[in-house]
Short mmCIF file of C-alpha atoms in Angstrom, two decimals:
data_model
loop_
_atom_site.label_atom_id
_atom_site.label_comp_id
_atom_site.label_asym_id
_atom_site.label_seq_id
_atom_site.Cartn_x
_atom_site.Cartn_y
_atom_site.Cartn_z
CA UNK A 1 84.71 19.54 22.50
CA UNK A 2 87.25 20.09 19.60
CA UNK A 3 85.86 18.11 16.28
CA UNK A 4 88.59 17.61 13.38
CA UNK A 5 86.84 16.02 10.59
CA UNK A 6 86.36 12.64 12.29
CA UNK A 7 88.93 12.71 14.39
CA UNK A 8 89.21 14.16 18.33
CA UNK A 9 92.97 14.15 20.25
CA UNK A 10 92.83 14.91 23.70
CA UNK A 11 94.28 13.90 27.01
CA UNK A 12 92.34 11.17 29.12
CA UNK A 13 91.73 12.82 32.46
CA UNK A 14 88.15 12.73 34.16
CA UNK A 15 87.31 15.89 33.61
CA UNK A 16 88.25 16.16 29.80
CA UNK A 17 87.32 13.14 28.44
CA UNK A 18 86.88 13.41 24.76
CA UNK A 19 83.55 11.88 22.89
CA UNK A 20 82.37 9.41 20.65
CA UNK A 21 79.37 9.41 19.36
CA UNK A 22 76.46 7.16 17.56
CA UNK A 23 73.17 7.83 16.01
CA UNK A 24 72.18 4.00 17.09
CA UNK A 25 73.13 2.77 20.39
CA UNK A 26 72.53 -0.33 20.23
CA UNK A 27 75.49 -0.78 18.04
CA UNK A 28 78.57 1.55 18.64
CA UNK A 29 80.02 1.53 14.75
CA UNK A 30 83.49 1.79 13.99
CA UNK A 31 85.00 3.27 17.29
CA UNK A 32 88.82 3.22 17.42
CA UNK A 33 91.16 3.37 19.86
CA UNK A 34 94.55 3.97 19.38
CA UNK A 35 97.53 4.01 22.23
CA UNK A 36 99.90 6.63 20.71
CA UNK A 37 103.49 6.54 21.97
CA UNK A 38 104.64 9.44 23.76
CA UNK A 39 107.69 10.96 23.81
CA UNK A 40 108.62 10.66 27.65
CA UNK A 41 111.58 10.65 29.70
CA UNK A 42 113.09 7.49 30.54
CA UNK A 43 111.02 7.41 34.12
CA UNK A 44 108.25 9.90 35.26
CA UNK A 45 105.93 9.49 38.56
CA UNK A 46 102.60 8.87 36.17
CA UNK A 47 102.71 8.21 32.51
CA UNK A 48 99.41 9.46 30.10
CA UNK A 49 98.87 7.92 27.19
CA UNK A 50 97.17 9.92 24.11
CA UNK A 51 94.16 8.33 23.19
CA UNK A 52 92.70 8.92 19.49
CA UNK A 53 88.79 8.25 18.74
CA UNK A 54 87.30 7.64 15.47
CA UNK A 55 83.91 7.15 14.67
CA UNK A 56 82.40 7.12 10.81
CA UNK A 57 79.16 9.07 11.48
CA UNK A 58 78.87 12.97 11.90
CA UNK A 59 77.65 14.11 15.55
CA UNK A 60 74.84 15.78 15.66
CA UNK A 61 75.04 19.35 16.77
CA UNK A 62 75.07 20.03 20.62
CA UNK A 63 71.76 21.07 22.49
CA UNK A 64 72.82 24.86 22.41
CA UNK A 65 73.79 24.83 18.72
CA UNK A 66 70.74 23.28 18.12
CA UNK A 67 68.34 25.43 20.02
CA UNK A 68 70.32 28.80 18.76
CA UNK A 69 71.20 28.04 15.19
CA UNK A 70 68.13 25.74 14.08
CA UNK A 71 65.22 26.48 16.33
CA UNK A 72 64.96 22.93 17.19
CA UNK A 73 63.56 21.72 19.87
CA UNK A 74 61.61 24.70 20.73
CA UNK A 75 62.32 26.03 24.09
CA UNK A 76 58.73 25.35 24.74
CA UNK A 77 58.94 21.75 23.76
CA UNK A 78 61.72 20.89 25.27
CA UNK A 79 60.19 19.37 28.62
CA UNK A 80 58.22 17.43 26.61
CA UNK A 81 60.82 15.67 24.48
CA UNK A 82 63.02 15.22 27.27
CA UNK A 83 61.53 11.51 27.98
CA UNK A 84 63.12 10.34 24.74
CA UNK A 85 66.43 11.60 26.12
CA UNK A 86 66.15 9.18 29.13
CA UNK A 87 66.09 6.30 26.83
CA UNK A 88 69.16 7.37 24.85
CA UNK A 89 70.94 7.65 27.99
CA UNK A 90 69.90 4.69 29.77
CA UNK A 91 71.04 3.02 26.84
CA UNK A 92 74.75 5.04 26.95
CA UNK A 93 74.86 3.84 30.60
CA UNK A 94 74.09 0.42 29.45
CA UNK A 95 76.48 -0.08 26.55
CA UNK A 96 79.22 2.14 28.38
CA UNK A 97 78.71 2.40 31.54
CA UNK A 98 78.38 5.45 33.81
CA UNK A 99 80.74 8.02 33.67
CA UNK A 100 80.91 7.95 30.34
CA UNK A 101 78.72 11.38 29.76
CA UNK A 102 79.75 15.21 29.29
CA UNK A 103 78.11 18.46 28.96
CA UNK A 104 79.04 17.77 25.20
CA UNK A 105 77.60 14.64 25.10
CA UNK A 106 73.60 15.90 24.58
CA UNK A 107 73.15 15.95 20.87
CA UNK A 108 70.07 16.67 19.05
CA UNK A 109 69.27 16.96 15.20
CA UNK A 110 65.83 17.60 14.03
CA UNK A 111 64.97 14.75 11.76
CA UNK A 112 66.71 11.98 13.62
CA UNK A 113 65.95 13.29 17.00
CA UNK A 114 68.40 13.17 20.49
CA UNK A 115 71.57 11.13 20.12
CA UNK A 116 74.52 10.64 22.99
CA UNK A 117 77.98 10.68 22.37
CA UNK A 118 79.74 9.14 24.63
CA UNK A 119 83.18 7.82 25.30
CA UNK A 120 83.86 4.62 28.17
CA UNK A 121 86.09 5.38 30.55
CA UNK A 122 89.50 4.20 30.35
CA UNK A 123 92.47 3.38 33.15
CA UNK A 124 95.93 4.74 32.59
CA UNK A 125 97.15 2.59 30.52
CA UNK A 126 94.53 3.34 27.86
CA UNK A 127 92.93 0.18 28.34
CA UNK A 128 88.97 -0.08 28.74
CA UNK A 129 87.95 -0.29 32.31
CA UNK A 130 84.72 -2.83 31.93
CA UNK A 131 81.53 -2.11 34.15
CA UNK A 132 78.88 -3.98 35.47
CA UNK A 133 76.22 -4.25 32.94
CA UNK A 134 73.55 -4.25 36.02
CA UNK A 135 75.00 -0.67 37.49
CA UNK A 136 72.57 1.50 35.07
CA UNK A 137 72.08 4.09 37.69
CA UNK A 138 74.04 7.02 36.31
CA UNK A 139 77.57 8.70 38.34
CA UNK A 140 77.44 11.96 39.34
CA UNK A 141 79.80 12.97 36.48
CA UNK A 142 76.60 11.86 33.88
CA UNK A 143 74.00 13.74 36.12
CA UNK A 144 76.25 16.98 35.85
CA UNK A 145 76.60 16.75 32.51
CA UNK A 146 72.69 16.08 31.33
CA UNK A 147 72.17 19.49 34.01
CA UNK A 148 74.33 21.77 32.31
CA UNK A 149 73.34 20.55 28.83
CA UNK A 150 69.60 21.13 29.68
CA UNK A 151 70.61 24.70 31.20
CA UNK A 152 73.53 25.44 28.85
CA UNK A 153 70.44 24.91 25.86
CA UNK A 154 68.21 27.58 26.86
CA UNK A 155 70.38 30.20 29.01
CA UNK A 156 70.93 33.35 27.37
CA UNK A 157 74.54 32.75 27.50
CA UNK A 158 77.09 29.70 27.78
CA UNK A 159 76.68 27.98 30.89
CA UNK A 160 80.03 27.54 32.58
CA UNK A 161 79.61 24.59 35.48
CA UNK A 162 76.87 23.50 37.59
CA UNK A 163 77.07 26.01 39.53
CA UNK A 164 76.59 28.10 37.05
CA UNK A 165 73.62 25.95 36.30
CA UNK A 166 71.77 26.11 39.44
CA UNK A 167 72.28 29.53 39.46
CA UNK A 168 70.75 30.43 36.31
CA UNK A 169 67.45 28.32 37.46
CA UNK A 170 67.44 29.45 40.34
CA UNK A 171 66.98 33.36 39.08
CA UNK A 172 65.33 32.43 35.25
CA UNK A 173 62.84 29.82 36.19
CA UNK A 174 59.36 31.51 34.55
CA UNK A 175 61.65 32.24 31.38
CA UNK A 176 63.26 28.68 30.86
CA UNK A 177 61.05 26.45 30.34
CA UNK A 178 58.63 25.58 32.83
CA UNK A 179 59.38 22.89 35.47
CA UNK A 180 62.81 22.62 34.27
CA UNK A 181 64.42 23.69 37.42
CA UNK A 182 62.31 20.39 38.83
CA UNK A 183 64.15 18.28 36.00
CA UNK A 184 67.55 19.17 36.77
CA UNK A 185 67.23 19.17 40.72
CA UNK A 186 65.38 15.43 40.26
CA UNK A 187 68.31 14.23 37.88
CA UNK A 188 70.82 15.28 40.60
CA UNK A 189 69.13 14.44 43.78
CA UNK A 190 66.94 11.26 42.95
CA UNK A 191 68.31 7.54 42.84
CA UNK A 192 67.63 7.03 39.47
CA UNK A 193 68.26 2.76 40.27
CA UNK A 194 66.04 1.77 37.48
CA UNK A 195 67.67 3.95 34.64
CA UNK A 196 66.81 7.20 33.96
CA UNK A 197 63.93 7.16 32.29
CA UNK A 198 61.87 5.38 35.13
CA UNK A 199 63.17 7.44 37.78
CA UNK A 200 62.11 10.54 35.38
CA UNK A 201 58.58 9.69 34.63
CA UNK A 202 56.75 10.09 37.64
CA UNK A 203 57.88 14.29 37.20
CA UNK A 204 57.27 13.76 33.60
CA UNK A 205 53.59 12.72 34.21
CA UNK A 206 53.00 15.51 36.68
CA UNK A 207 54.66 18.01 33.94
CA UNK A 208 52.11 16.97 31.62
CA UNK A 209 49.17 16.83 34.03
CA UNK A 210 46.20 19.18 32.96
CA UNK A 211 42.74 19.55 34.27
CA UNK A 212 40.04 17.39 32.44
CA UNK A 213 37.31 19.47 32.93
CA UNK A 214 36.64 23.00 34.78
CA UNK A 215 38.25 23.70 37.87
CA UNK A 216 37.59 25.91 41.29
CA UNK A 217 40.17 27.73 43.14
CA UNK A 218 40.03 28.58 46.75
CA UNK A 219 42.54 31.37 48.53
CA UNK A 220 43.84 31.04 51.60
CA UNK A 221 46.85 34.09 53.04
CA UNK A 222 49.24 34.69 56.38
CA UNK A 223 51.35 37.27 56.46
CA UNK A 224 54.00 38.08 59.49
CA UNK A 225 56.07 41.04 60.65
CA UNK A 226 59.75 38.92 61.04
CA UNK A 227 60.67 39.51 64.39
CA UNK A 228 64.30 41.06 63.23
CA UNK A 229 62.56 43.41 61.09
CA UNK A 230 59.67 44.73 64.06
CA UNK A 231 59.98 47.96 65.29
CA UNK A 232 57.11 48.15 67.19
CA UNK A 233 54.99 49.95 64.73
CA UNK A 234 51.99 48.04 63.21
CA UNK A 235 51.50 50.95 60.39
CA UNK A 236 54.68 50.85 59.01
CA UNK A 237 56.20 47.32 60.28
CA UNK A 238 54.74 45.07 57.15
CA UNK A 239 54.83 46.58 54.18
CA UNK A 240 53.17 43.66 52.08
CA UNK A 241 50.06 43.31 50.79
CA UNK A 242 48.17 40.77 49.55
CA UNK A 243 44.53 39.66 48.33
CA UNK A 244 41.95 37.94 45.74
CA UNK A 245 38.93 38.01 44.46
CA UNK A 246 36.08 36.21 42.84
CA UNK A 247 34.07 37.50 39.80
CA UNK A 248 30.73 36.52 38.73
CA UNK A 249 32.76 34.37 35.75
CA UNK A 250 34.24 32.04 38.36
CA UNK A 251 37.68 33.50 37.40
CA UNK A 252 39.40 33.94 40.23
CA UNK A 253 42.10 36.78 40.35
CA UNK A 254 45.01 37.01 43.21
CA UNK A 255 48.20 39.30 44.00
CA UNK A 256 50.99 39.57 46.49
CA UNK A 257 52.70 42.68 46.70
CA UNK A 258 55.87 43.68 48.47
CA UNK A 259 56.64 47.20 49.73
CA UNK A 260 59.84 48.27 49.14
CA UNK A 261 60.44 51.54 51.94
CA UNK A 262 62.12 54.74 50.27
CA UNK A 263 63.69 56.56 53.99
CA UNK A 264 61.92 54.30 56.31
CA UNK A 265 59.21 55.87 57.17
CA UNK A 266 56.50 53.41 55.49
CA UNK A 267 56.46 54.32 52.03
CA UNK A 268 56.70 50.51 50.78
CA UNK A 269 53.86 50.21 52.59
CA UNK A 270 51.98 52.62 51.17
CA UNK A 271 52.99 51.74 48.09
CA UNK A 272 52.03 47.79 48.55
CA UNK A 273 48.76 48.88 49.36
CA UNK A 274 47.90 51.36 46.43
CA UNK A 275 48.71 48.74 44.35
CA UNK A 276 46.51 46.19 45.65
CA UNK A 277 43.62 49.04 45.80
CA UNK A 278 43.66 49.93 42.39
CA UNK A 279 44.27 45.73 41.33
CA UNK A 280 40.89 45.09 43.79
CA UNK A 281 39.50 47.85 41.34
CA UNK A 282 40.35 46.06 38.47
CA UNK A 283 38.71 42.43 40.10
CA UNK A 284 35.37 44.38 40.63
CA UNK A 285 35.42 45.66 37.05
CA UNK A 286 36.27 42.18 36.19
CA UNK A 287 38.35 43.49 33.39
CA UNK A 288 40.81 41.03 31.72
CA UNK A 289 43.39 44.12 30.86
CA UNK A 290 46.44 42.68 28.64
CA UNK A 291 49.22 42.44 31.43
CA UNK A 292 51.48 45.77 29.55
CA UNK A 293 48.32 47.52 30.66
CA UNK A 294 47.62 45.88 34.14
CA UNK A 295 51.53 46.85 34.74
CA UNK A 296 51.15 50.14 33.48
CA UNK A 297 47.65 50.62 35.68
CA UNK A 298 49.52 49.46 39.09
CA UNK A 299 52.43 51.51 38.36
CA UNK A 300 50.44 54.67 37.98
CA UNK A 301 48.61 53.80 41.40
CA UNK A 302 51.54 53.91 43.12
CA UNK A 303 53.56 56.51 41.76
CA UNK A 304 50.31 58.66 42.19
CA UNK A 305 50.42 57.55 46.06
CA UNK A 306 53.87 57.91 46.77
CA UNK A 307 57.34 59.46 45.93
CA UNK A 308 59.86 57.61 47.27
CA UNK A 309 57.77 53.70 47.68
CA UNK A 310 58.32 50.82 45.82
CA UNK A 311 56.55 47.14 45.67
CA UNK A 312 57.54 44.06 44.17
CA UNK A 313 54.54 42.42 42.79
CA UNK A 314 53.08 38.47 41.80
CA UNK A 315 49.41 38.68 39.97
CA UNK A 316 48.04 35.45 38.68
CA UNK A 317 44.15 35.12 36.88
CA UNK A 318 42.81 31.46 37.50
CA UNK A 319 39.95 30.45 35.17
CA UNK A 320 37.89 27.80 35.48
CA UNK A 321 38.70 26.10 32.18
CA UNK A 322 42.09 25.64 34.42
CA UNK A 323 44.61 27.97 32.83
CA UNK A 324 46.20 30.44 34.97
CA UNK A 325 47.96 34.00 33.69
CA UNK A 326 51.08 35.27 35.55
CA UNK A 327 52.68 38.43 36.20
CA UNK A 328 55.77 39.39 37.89
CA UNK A 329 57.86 42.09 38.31
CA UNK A 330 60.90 42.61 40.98
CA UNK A 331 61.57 39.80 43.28
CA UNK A 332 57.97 38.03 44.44
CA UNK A 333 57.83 34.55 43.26
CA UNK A 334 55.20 31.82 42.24
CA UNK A 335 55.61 28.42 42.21
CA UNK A 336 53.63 25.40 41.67
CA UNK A 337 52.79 22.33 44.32
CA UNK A 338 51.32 19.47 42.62
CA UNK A 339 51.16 15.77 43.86
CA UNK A 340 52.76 12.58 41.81
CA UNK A 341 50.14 9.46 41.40
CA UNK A 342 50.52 7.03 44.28
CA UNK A 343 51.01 3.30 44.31
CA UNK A 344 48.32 1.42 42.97
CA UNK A 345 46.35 -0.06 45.41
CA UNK A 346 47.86 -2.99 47.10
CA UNK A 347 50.76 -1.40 45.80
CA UNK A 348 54.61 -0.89 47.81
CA UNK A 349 54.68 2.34 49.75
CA UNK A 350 55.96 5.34 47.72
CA UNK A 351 59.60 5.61 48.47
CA UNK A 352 59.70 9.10 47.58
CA UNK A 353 57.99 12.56 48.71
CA UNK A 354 54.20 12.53 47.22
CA UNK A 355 54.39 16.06 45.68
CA UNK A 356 56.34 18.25 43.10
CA UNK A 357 57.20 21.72 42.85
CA UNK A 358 58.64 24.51 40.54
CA UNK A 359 59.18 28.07 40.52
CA UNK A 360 56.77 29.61 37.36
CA UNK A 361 58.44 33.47 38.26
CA UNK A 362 62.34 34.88 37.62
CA UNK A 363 63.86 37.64 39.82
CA UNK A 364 64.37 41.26 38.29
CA UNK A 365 67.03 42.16 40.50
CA UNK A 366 70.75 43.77 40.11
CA UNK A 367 72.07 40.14 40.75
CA UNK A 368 69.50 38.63 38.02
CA UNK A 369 71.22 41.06 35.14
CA UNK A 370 74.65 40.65 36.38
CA UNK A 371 74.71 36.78 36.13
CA UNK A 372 72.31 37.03 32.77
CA UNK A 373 75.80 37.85 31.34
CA UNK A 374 78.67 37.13 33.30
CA UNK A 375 78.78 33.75 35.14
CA UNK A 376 80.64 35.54 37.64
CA UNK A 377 77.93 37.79 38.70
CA UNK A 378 77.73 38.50 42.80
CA UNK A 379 76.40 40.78 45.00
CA UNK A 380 73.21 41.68 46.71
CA UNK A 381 69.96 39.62 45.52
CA UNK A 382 67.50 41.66 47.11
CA UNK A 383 68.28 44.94 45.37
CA UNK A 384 65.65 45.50 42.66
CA UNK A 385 66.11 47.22 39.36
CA UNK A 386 62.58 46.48 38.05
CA UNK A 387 59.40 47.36 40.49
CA UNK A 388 56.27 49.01 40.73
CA UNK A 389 56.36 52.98 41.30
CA UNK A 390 58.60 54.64 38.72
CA UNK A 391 58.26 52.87 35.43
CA UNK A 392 58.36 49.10 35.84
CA UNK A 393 61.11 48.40 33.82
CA UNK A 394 61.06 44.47 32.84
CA UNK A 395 58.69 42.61 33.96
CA UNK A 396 57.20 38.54 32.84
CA UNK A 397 54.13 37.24 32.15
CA UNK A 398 53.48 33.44 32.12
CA UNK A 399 50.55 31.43 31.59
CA UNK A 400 50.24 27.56 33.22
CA UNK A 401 47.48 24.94 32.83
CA UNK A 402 46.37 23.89 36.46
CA UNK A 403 44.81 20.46 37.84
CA UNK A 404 42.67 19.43 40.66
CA UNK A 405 45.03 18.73 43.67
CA UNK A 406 47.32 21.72 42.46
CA UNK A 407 48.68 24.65 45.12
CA UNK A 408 49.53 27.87 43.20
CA UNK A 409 51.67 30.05 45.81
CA UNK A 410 52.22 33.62 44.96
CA UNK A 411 54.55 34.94 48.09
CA UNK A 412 56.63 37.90 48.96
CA UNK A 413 60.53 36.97 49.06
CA UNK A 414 60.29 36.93 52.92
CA UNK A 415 58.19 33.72 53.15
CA UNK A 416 60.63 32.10 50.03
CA UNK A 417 63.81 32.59 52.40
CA UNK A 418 66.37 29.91 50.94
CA UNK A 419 68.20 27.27 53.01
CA UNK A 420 71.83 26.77 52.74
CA UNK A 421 72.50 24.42 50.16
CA UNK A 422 68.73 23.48 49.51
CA UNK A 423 66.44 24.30 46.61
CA UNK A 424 62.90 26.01 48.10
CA UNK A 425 61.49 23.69 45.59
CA UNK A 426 62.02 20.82 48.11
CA UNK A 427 60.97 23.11 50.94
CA UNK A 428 57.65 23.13 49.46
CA UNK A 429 57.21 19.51 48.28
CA UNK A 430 58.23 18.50 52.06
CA UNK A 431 56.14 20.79 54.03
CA UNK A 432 53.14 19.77 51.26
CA UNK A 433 54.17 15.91 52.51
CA UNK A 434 54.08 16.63 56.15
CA UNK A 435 51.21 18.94 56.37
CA UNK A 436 48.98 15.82 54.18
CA UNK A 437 50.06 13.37 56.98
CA UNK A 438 48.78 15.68 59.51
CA UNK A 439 45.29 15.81 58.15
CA UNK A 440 45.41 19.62 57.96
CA UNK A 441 43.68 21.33 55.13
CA UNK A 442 46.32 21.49 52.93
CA UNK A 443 46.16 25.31 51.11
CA UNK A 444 45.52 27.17 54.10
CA UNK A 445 48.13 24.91 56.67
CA UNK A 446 50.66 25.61 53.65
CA UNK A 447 50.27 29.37 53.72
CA UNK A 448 50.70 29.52 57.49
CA UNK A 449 53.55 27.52 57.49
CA UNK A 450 55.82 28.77 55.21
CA UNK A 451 54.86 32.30 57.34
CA UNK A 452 56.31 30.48 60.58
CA UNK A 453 59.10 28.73 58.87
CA UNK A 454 60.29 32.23 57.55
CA UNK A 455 60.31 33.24 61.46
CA UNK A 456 62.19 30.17 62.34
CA UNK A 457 64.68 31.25 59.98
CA UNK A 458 65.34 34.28 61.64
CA UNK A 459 62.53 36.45 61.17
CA UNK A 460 64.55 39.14 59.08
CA UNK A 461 61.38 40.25 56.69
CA UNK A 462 58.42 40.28 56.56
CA UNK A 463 56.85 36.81 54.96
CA UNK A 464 53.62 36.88 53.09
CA UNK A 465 51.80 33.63 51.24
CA UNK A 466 48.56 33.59 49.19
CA UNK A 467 48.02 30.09 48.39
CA UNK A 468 45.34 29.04 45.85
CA UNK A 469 43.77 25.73 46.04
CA UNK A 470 42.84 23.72 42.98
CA UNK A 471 39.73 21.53 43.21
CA UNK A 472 37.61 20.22 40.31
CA UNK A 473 34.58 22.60 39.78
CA UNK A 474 31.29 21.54 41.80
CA UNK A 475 29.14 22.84 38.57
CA UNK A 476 30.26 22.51 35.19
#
């Protein structure tokens, strides 16, 4: 968006709609619109008419400006003032109808708070096309837009489409902020009929959600040899590892790792399992090391072990007051499963899937640093550049409050296989659905079946998943 004083000139196409924009908008001041004559030839297939839009207040900056240059909101925060935002744009959708949003259009100043700056959408002869005023459900131009302006705001670099977009959440969930990859892929993928901000608060209150009390956590783990991968040898076939422990405390500590094979003759496997030895070491010592030095102690354990291994490796520390710590390093992944509120009783039926889910880890891989810079990136998302075994390189620690009802699945990227064109987020909040209706225990039926869908998949790695139950505590 090009800003001259208060003035913007642009063609009127879809995709490069200029804005206007308003602090209040319930009352669009002082918009403009001016047919400009062009100079044509006598007769052309399609004629264009210039369109220039005035408005007398200053736009706020956009999301990214803000977030770089001011501070404001706080990466952090950001989730949490995102509800506001719904009611600006519900409002837009309202006064303008949809369609009338662009990446651009997500403006926020840090004493007056969000504001949208939006434009209708015009025919070609530069007249206003008029919209139904009960049509608040925004087009999927508007739900593009609000994506990459959420992404574009916290990325480490512009975000170029949604594409782009995906992309980036795809590899730096655990470093946006969390459940943000569940905001964007509800804004594109839910109804939204009643506005925005209704469909968006049932994932807003299950953002928010944190234990009331102390909680318990119960492990459950499967891990599988895929099929494609086999070669007959048991020793060497899976080279994950994976276990937990509970200390006198109640805390209760868990870790998936993932061997990574130097010449093929096992050495990820030994690797995987050094690490989880000396972590296991660490659970019985109960010691609450700062994660540089857990890193630092499971790197040593394997580089001690082996010379040519490798693991990938997902820790997490769940205490009872219901915070949980997280560290990552190469491509295993965490994510969270937690169910929405149901219908009050006597209530319609939910018409939408009873859980959530979000990834809480990023990848360290040669893929994750190309595309941290170049929108362009491609190539090989397996092949790690951080790991366990010869100086860990970049790693992430997290830390996420838990509630009763929550499933906290560390896994090894085997068992978090993607689907074409599907986010593993709705993976898990499907098979979390299904598994519910079938009366199975839910944390253990969840772990074996992400094992077996992995197979179904083609069986090309081995899967391992370590999923942690949350319950509420049975002594205080």
């Amino acid at each position: 968006m090009s800003e001259h004083g208060d003035e913007v000139i642009g063609r009127d196409d879809d995709a490069d709609a200029d804005l206007a924009g308003e602090r209040n908008l319930d009352a669009i001041p002082g918009t403009a619109v001016e047919i400009q004559e062009m100079e044509t030839p006598e007769f052309v297939a399609v004629a264009v008419p210039e369109i220039a839009v005035r408005w007398d207040q200053d736009l706020a900056p956009t999301l990214r400006e803000c977030v770089d240059e001011h501070g404001r909101p706080e990466r952090d925060e950001l989730i949490a003032e995102l509800p506001d935002l719904w009611h600006r744009v519900d409002a837009a959708l309202q006064r303008l109808g949809p369609g009338c949003l662009v990446t651009e259009s997500v403006r926020y100043d840090a004493y007056e708070g969000w504001q949208i700056a939006a434009l209708p959408r015009y025919d070609l002869d530069g007249g206003i096309e008029f919209h139904d005023r009960r049509e608040v459900a925004p087009a999927p131009r508007d739900r593009r837009a609000l994506v990459q302006a959420l992404v574009d705001a916290v990325a480490e670099r512009p975000c170029l489409d949604l594409r782009d977009a995906l992309q980036l959440l795809g590899v730096f969930a655990g470093t946006f902020p969390p459940g943000l990859d569940a905001v964007c892929h509800r804004l594109l993928g839910h109804d939204l009929r009643q506005g925005v901000a209704a469909g968006m608060a049932p994932l807003h209150e299950v953002l928010a959600r944190r234990a009331p009390d102390r909680v318990s956590a119960t492990c459950y783990q499967e891990s599988a040899v895929g099929s494609r991968k086999a070669k007959g040898d048991p020793g060497t076939d899976n080279e994950d590892a994976a276990g937990a422990g509970r200390g006198a405390s109640g805390t209760v500590r868990c870790a998936v790792f993932d061997g990574v094979t130097g010449d093929g003759d096992g050495s990820g496997r030994i690797a995987a399992q050094a690490a989880l030895g000396q972590a296991e070491r660490l659970w019985r010592l109960e010691e609450d090391l700062p994660p540089r030095q857990l890193v630092d102690e499971l790197d040593a354990a394997v580089g001690r072990t082996t010379e040519t291994g490798s693991a990938a490796a997902v820790l997490a520390t769940v205490r009872p007051d219901g915070t949980a710590s997280l560290v990552s390093v190469g491509d295993a992944e965490a994510w969270l499963v937690r169910p929405l509120r149901g219908p009050a009783p006597g209530g319609p039926p939910p018409r939408e899937l009873p859980y959530a889910a979000w990834k809480l880890t990023p990848a360290h891989t040669g893929y994750a640093e190309r595309l941290r810079v170049s929108p362009h990136a491609h190539g090989d998302g397996s092949a790690l550049v951080n790991y366990l075994g010869n100086g860990p390189g970049r790693w992430t620690q997290t830390t996420v409050a838990l509630a009763p009802g929550d499933l906290l699945l560390l896994a090894s990227d085997g068992a978090t296989e993607p689907e074409r064109d599907r986010w593993f987020g709705a993976v898990l909040a499907e098979l979390a659905a299904k598994l519910e209706e079938s009366g199975r225990p839910l944390a253990p039926a969840l772990a074996a079946a992400l094992v077996q869908r992995a197979e179904a998949l083609g069986g090309w790695d081995n899967a391992t998943a370590l999923v942690c139950g949350i319950g509420e505590a049975k002594d205080a």
